[in-house]
Amino acid sequence: GAVVSQHPSRVICKSGTSVKIECRSLDFQATTMFWYRQFPKQSLMLMATSNEGSKATYEQGVEKDKFLINHASLTLSTLTVTSAHPEDSSFYICSATARTGELFFGEGSRLTVL
Amino acid sequence: RKEVEQDPGPFNVPEGATVAFNCTYSNSASQSFFWYRQDCRKEPKLLMSVYSSGNEDGRFTAQLNRASQYISLLIRDSKLSDSATYLCVVSRMDSSYKLIFGSGTRLLVRP
């Protein structure tokens, strides 16, 4: 079974609304979580690195005020897409690193902004 | 230039065929290398790590050429279930856990 759970798996929202995606490590404490975005037929693009209790580190070109990341505990990171627009429609995937160094991916969240 | 480049394919092969995928990376300081498999609309899953000496896992063989900054994946005796997108992945020098993904090579295995 999945060791990293993402919720929701699919979400449809109206333009201008905000959407929150959760990423949970189910049976381990994640020292680091990563957020990726994947557009159709393209590679996963790293958006940000999230460390528990500290501010996320964003990749170049990713707006930190638009994509809010909170990593309040060792088992939960959230990505909030604020004021979503149709161009934000994408597949968002998180990954989590265990203390052993193993990396696990969430199942992904498909966002559609109308 | 993309940091990790792959031929997007698709590679359309019959069952039982041998197929090879190539990948090049631009950052010579890249430390770790992987092949991931991604099924349509699913998360990527680790297929195998790639070591300098080359490594094999059943029907899958991975090779790394650091001098040429080139990685390969060979699949022997292709199965229908091998149909997927294969992602070449490298990790950056600044963090062993930060992965950079290629755009993937799509494989279609036909009966």
CSV table of C-alpha atoms in Angstrom, one decimal:
chain,number,residue,atom,x,y,z
A,1,GLY,CA,0.0,0.0,0.0
A,2,ALA,CA,0.9,3.6,-0.4
A,3,VAL,CA,3.3,5.0,2.2
A,4,VAL,CA,2.7,8.6,1.0
A,5,SER,CA,-0.8,9.7,0.6
A,6,GLN,CA,-2.0,12.7,-1.3
A,7,HIS,CA,-5.5,14.2,-1.0
A,8,PRO,CA,-7.5,15.0,-3.0
A,9,SER,CA,-6.6,12.9,-5.9
A,10,ARG,CA,-8.7,15.0,-8.2
A,11,VAL,CA,-10.1,18.5,-7.8
A,12,ILE,CA,-12.0,20.8,-10.0
A,13,CYS,CA,-12.4,24.4,-9.1
A,14,LYS,CA,-13.4,27.7,-10.5
A,15,SER,CA,-10.9,30.3,-11.5
A,16,GLY,CA,-9.9,32.6,-8.7
A,17,THR,CA,-10.4,30.1,-5.9
A,18,SER,CA,-7.7,28.5,-3.8
A,19,VAL,CA,-7.1,24.8,-3.6
A,20,LYS,CA,-5.2,22.9,-0.9
A,21,ILE,CA,-3.5,19.6,-1.5
A,22,GLU,CA,-2.2,17.5,1.4
A,23,CYS,CA,0.7,15.2,1.4
A,24,ARG,CA,1.1,12.7,4.3
A,25,SER,CA,3.7,10.2,5.1
A,26,LEU,CA,1.8,7.3,6.6
A,27,ASP,CA,4.2,5.3,8.6
A,28,PHE,CA,7.4,7.3,8.7
A,29,GLN,CA,8.6,10.7,9.5
A,30,ALA,CA,9.6,12.7,6.4
A,31,THR,CA,12.6,14.9,6.9
A,32,THR,CA,12.0,16.5,3.6
A,33,MET,CA,9.1,16.7,1.2
A,34,PHE,CA,9.2,17.8,-2.4
A,35,TRP,CA,6.5,19.2,-4.6
A,36,TYR,CA,6.4,18.6,-8.3
A,37,ARG,CA,4.2,19.7,-11.1
A,38,GLN,CA,3.7,17.7,-14.4
A,39,PHE,CA,1.9,19.1,-17.4
A,40,PRO,CA,0.7,16.6,-20.1
A,41,LYS,CA,3.5,14.9,-21.9
A,42,GLN,CA,6.1,16.8,-20.0
A,43,SER,CA,8.5,15.8,-17.2
A,44,LEU,CA,8.0,16.3,-13.5
A,45,MET,CA,9.2,19.8,-12.6
A,46,LEU,CA,10.4,20.4,-9.1
A,47,MET,CA,8.5,23.3,-7.6
A,48,ALA,CA,9.8,23.5,-4.1
A,49,THR,CA,11.6,21.6,-1.3
A,50,SER,CA,9.8,21.6,2.1
A,51,ASN,CA,11.6,21.0,5.4
A,52,GLU,CA,9.6,20.5,8.6
A,53,GLY,CA,9.4,23.6,10.6
A,54,SER,CA,11.1,25.9,8.2
A,55,LYS,CA,10.2,27.9,5.1
A,56,ALA,CA,10.1,26.0,1.8
A,57,THR,CA,12.8,26.6,-0.8
A,58,TYR,CA,11.3,27.4,-4.2
A,59,GLU,CA,12.8,26.6,-7.5
A,60,GLN,CA,13.5,29.5,-9.9
A,61,GLY,CA,10.4,30.7,-11.7
A,62,VAL,CA,7.9,29.3,-9.1
A,63,GLU,CA,5.9,32.0,-7.3
A,64,LYS,CA,6.1,31.5,-3.6
A,65,ASP,CA,3.1,33.7,-3.0
A,66,LYS,CA,1.0,31.7,-5.4
A,67,PHE,CA,2.0,28.3,-4.3
A,68,LEU,CA,2.0,28.3,-0.5
A,69,ILE,CA,3.7,25.4,1.2
A,70,ASN,CA,3.4,24.5,4.8
A,71,HIS,CA,5.3,21.7,6.4
A,72,ALA,CA,4.0,21.9,10.0
A,73,SER,CA,4.8,18.4,11.1
A,74,LEU,CA,7.1,15.5,10.1
A,75,THR,CA,4.2,13.7,8.5
A,76,LEU,CA,2.3,16.4,6.7
A,77,SER,CA,3.0,19.0,4.0
A,78,THR,CA,0.4,21.1,2.2
A,79,LEU,CA,0.5,22.9,-1.1
A,80,THR,CA,-2.1,25.7,-1.5
A,81,VAL,CA,-2.6,27.0,-5.0
A,82,THR,CA,-4.0,30.5,-4.4
A,83,SER,CA,-6.2,32.3,-6.9
A,84,ALA,CA,-6.0,29.4,-9.3
A,85,HIS,CA,-6.2,30.0,-13.0
A,86,PRO,CA,-6.7,27.6,-15.9
A,87,GLU,CA,-3.0,27.6,-16.6
A,88,ASP,CA,-2.5,26.1,-13.1
A,89,SER,CA,-4.3,23.0,-14.2
A,90,SER,CA,-1.8,20.2,-13.8
A,91,PHE,CA,-0.8,17.0,-12.0
A,92,TYR,CA,0.8,17.9,-8.7
A,93,ILE,CA,2.9,15.2,-7.0
A,94,CYS,CA,4.6,15.2,-3.7
A,95,SER,CA,7.5,13.0,-2.6
A,96,ALA,CA,8.8,12.4,0.9
A,97,THR,CA,12.2,11.3,2.1
A,98,ALA,CA,12.5,9.0,5.1
A,99,ARG,CA,15.4,9.2,7.5
A,100,THR,CA,16.9,6.1,5.8
A,101,GLY,CA,17.1,8.2,2.6
A,102,GLU,CA,14.4,6.3,0.8
A,103,LEU,CA,12.2,8.4,-1.4
A,104,PHE,CA,8.5,7.8,-1.8
A,105,PHE,CA,6.0,9.5,-4.1
A,106,GLY,CA,2.4,10.3,-3.4
A,107,GLU,CA,-0.2,9.2,-5.9
A,108,GLY,CA,-0.6,12.7,-7.3
A,109,SER,CA,-3.4,15.2,-7.4
A,110,ARG,CA,-5.0,16.3,-10.7
A,111,LEU,CA,-6.1,19.9,-10.6
A,112,THR,CA,-8.5,21.3,-13.2
A,113,VAL,CA,-9.3,25.0,-13.0
A,114,LEU,CA,-12.3,26.0,-15.0
B,1,ARG,CA,19.1,23.0,-22.9
B,2,LYS,CA,17.3,20.6,-20.6
B,3,GLU,CA,19.2,19.2,-17.7
B,4,VAL,CA,18.1,15.7,-18.6
B,5,GLU,CA,17.2,14.8,-22.2
B,6,GLN,CA,15.4,11.8,-23.5
B,7,ASP,CA,13.9,10.7,-26.8
B,8,PRO,CA,10.2,11.0,-26.2
B,9,GLY,CA,9.3,8.0,-28.5
B,10,PRO,CA,7.0,6.3,-28.6
B,11,PHE,CA,8.8,3.1,-29.1
B,12,ASN,CA,6.4,0.6,-30.5
B,13,VAL,CA,7.7,-3.0,-30.2
B,14,PRO,CA,6.3,-6.5,-30.4
B,15,GLU,CA,6.2,-8.7,-27.3
B,16,GLY,CA,9.5,-10.4,-26.7
B,17,ALA,CA,11.5,-7.7,-28.4
B,18,THR,CA,14.6,-6.1,-26.8
B,19,VAL,CA,14.4,-2.3,-26.6
B,20,ALA,CA,16.9,0.3,-25.4
B,21,PHE,CA,16.4,3.8,-24.1
B,22,ASN,CA,19.0,6.5,-23.9
B,23,CYS,CA,19.3,9.6,-21.8
B,24,THR,CA,21.9,12.3,-21.5
B,25,TYR,CA,22.4,14.8,-18.6
B,26,SER,CA,24.1,18.1,-18.7
B,27,ASN,CA,25.3,18.6,-15.2
B,28,SER,CA,28.7,16.8,-14.8
B,29,ALA,CA,28.3,17.1,-11.0
B,30,SER,CA,25.2,14.9,-10.9
B,31,GLN,CA,25.7,12.2,-8.4
B,32,SER,CA,22.9,9.7,-8.5
B,33,PHE,CA,21.0,8.2,-11.4
B,34,PHE,CA,17.8,6.3,-11.7
B,35,TRP,CA,15.2,5.0,-14.0
B,36,TYR,CA,11.6,5.5,-13.0
B,37,ARG,CA,8.5,4.1,-14.6
B,38,GLN,CA,5.3,6.1,-14.9
B,39,ASP,CA,2.0,4.7,-16.0
B,40,CYS,CA,-0.6,7.1,-17.5
B,41,ARG,CA,-1.9,9.5,-14.9
B,42,LYS,CA,-0.1,7.8,-12.1
B,43,GLU,CA,2.9,8.7,-9.9
B,44,PRO,CA,6.4,7.6,-11.0
B,45,LYS,CA,7.7,4.5,-9.4
B,46,LEU,CA,11.4,3.6,-9.0
B,47,LEU,CA,12.4,0.9,-11.5
B,48,MET,CA,16.1,0.8,-10.7
B,49,SER,CA,19.1,2.8,-9.6
B,50,VAL,CA,22.0,3.1,-12.1
B,51,TYR,CA,25.5,2.4,-11.0
B,52,SER,CA,28.8,3.1,-12.7
B,53,SER,CA,29.6,-0.5,-13.1
B,54,GLY,CA,26.2,-1.2,-14.7
B,55,ASN,CA,23.5,-3.2,-13.1
B,56,GLU,CA,20.9,-5.7,-14.0
B,57,ASP,CA,17.5,-6.6,-12.4
B,58,GLY,CA,15.8,-9.4,-14.2
B,59,ARG,CA,15.0,-8.3,-17.8
B,60,PHE,CA,16.3,-4.8,-17.1
B,61,THR,CA,19.9,-3.6,-17.5
B,62,ALA,CA,21.0,-0.1,-16.7
B,63,GLN,CA,24.3,1.4,-17.8
B,64,LEU,CA,26.0,4.7,-16.9
B,65,ASN,CA,28.8,6.4,-18.8
B,66,ARG,CA,30.0,9.4,-16.7
B,67,ALA,CA,32.5,10.5,-19.3
B,68,SER,CA,29.8,10.9,-21.9
B,69,GLN,CA,27.1,11.8,-19.4
B,70,TYR,CA,24.9,9.1,-20.8
B,71,ILE,CA,22.6,6.6,-19.2
B,72,SER,CA,20.8,3.7,-20.8
B,73,LEU,CA,18.1,1.2,-20.0
B,74,LEU,CA,17.8,-2.1,-21.8
B,75,ILE,CA,14.6,-4.2,-21.6
B,76,ARG,CA,14.8,-7.8,-22.8
B,77,ASP,CA,11.9,-10.0,-23.7
B,78,SER,CA,9.4,-7.2,-23.5
B,79,LYS,CA,6.0,-7.8,-21.9
B,80,LEU,CA,2.7,-6.1,-22.6
B,81,SER,CA,2.9,-4.9,-19.0
B,82,ASP,CA,6.1,-3.0,-19.8
B,83,SER,CA,4.1,-0.4,-21.7
B,84,ALA,CA,4.6,2.8,-19.8
B,85,THR,CA,6.7,5.9,-19.8
B,86,TYR,CA,10.3,5.5,-18.6
B,87,LEU,CA,11.8,8.5,-16.9
B,88,CYS,CA,15.5,9.1,-16.6
B,89,VAL,CA,16.3,10.8,-13.3
B,90,VAL,CA,19.4,12.4,-11.9
B,91,SER,CA,20.0,14.0,-8.6
B,92,ARG,CA,21.7,17.3,-8.2
B,93,MET,CA,25.0,17.7,-6.4
B,94,ASP,CA,23.5,20.2,-3.9
B,95,SER,CA,21.0,17.7,-2.5
B,96,SER,CA,21.1,13.9,-2.9
B,97,TYR,CA,17.3,13.9,-2.6
B,98,LYS,CA,16.4,16.5,-5.1
B,99,LEU,CA,15.6,14.7,-8.3
B,100,ILE,CA,15.6,16.1,-11.9
B,101,PHE,CA,13.4,14.3,-14.3
B,102,GLY,CA,13.7,13.8,-18.0
B,103,SER,CA,10.5,14.1,-20.0
B,104,GLY,CA,10.3,10.4,-20.4
B,105,THR,CA,10.3,7.9,-23.2
B,106,ARG,CA,7.1,6.2,-24.0
B,107,LEU,CA,7.1,2.4,-24.7
B,108,LEU,CA,4.2,0.6,-26.3
B,109,VAL,CA,4.5,-3.2,-26.4
B,110,ARG,CA,2.1,-4.8,-28.8
B,111,PRO,CA,0.9,-8.5,-28.8
